[in-house]
Coordinates of C-alpha atoms in Angstrom, one line a residue:
X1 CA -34.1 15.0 -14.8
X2 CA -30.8 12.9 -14.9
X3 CA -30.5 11.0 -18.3
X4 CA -29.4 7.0 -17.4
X5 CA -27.4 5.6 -20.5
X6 CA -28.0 1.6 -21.0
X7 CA -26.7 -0.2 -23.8
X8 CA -29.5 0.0 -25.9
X9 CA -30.6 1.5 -29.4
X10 CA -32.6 3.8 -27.9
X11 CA -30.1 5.3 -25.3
X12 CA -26.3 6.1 -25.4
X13 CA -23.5 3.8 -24.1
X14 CA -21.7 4.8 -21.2
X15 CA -23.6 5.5 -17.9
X16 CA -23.1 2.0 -17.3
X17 CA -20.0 1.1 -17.7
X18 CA -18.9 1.1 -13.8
X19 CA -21.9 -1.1 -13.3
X20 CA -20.9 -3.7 -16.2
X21 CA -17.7 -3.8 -14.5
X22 CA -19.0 -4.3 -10.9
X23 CA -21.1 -7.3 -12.1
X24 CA -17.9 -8.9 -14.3
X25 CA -15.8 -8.8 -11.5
X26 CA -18.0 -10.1 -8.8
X27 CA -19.5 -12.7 -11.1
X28 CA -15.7 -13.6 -12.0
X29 CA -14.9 -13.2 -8.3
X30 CA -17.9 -16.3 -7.3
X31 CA -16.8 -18.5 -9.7
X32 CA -13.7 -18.1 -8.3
X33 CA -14.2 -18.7 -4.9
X34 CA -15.3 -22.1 -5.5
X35 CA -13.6 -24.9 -3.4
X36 CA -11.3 -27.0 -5.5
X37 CA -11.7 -30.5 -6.5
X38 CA -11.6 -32.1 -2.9
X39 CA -12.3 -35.8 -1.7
X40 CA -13.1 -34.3 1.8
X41 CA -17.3 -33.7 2.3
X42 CA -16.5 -30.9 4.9
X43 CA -14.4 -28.8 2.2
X44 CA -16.5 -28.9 -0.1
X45 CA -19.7 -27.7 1.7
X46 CA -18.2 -25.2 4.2
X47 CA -18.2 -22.4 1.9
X48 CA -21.5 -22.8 0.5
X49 CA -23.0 -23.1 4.2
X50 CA -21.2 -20.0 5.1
X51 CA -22.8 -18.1 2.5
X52 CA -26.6 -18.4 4.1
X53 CA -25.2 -16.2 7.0
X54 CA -24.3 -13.8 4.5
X55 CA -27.6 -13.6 3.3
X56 CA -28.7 -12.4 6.8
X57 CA -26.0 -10.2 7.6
X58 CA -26.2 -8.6 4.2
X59 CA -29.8 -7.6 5.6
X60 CA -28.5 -5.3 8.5
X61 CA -25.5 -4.3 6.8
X62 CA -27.1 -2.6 4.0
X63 CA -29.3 -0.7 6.0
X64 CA -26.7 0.5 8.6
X65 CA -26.8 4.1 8.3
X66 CA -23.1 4.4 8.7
X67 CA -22.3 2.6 5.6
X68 CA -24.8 2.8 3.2
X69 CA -25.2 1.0 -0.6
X70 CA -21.7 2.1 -1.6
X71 CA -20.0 1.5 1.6
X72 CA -21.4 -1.9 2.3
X73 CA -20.5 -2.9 -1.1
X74 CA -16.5 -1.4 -0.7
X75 CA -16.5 -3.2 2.9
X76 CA -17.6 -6.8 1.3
X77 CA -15.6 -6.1 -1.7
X78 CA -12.5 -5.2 0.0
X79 CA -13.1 -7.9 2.7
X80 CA -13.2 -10.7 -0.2
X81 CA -10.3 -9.3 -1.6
X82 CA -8.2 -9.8 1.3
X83 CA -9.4 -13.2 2.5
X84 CA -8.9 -14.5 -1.1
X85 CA -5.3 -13.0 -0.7
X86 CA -4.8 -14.5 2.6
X87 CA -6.2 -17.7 1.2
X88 CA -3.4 -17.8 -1.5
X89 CA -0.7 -17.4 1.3
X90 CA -1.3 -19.7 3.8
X91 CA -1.0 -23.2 3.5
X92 CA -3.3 -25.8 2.1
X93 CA -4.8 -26.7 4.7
X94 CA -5.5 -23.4 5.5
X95 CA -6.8 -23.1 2.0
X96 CA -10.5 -23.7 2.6
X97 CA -11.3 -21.7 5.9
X98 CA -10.0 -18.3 4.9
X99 CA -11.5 -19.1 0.8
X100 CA -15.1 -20.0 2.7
X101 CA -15.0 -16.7 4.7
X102 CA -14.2 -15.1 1.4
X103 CA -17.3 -16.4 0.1
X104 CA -19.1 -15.4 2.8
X105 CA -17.9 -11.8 1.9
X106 CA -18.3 -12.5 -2.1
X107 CA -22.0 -13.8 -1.3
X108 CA -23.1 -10.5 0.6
X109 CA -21.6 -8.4 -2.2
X110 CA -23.2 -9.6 -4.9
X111 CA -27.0 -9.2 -3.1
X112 CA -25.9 -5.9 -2.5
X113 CA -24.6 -5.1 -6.1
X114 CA -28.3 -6.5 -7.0
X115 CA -29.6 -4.1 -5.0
X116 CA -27.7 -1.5 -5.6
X117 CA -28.1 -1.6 -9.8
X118 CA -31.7 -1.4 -9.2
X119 CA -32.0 1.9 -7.3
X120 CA -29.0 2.9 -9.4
X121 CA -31.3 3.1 -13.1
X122 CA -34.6 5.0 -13.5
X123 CA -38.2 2.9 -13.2
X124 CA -38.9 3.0 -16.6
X125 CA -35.4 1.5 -17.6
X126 CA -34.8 -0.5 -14.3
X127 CA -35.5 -4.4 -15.7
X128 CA -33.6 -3.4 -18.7
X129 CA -30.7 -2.5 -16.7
X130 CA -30.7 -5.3 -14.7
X131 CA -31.1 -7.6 -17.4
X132 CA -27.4 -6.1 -19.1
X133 CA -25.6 -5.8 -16.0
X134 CA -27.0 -9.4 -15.5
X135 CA -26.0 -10.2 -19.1
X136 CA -22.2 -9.1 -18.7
X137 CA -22.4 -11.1 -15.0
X138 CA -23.2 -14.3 -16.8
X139 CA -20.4 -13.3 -19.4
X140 CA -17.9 -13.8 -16.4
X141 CA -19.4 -16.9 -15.6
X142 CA -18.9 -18.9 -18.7
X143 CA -15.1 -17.1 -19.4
X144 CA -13.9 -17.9 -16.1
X145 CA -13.1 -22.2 -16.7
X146 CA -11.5 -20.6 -19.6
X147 CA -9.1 -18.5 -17.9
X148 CA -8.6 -20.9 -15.5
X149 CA -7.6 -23.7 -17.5

C-alpha cells in the first residue's frame, strides 16, 4: 500500500509538508481574524458568535457530495481570504462585519482541515499525524503577536 511520511525517526520527511502548511496558515489565519482592541461589547463578540453557525454549516457542507473534503476546504479558504481582503478595504466601521464573516469562514475551515488530516494519514500513524500538524498549528499561534507587533 501507499507509504504516509510523518516527521518522525521512523518515517521519511515529506508527505506532509502540504498539511504542515495548511495547519500554519489557518492557525495564522485565526489569530488573525481576531477583533481589535475595541471599547464597544458588540464588536468584540460578533465574530466569536458568528463562528457557532459555522460549526453547523461546516456539518452539511462537508458532506455535500458536490464539494467534498478538498472542495469544502478551497471554498472556506478562498471565502476567508476575500472577506479579510474586503475587510482591509472598507472603512472602519465596516471593519468588524465583513472580519466576523471572515471568521465565520476561518472557523469552518479549520474543522474541516481537522477532518481532513485525519482521513488524510494511515490508522496506525493517524494520532501521530495529528499531533505534528497540530504542533506546527500551535507554532503559528505563538509567532503571530510577534509578527504583528
Amino acid at each position: 500500500g501507499k507509504r504516509y511520511k510523518i516527521a518522525s525517526p521512523s518515517f521519511e520527511w515529506g508527505g506532509s509538508d502540504e498539511l504542515h502548511i495548511l495547519w500554519f496558515n489557518v492557525c495564522y489565519s485565526i489569530n488573525n481574524t481576531d477583533s481589535k482592541e475595541t471599547d464597544e461589547i458588540s464588536e468584540l463578540y460578533l465574530p466569536i458568535f458568528l463562528e457557532f453557525p459555522g460549526y453547523i454549516v461546516e456539518i452539511y457542507l462537508i458532506n455535500w457530495s458536490l464539494l467534498g473534503r478538498k472542495g469544502s476546504l478551497s471554498l472556506t479558504l478562498i471565502m476567508t481570504s476575500l472577506f479579510t481582503i474586503i475587510s482591509i478595504l472598507v472603512p472602519q466601521n465596516y471593519f468588524i462585519y465583513f472580519i466576523s464573516i471572515a471568521r465565520f469562514w476561518m472557523s469552518m475551515a479549520f474543522i474541516i482541515t481537522i477532518t481532513y488530516t485525519l482521513e488524510i494519514y494511515n490508522t496506525d500513524v493517524r494520532t501521530y499525524g495529528l499531533g505534528i500538524c497540530n504542533f506546527v498549528g500551535r507554532i503559528a499561534g505563538i509567532i503571530f503577536p510577534v509578527i504583528n507587533s
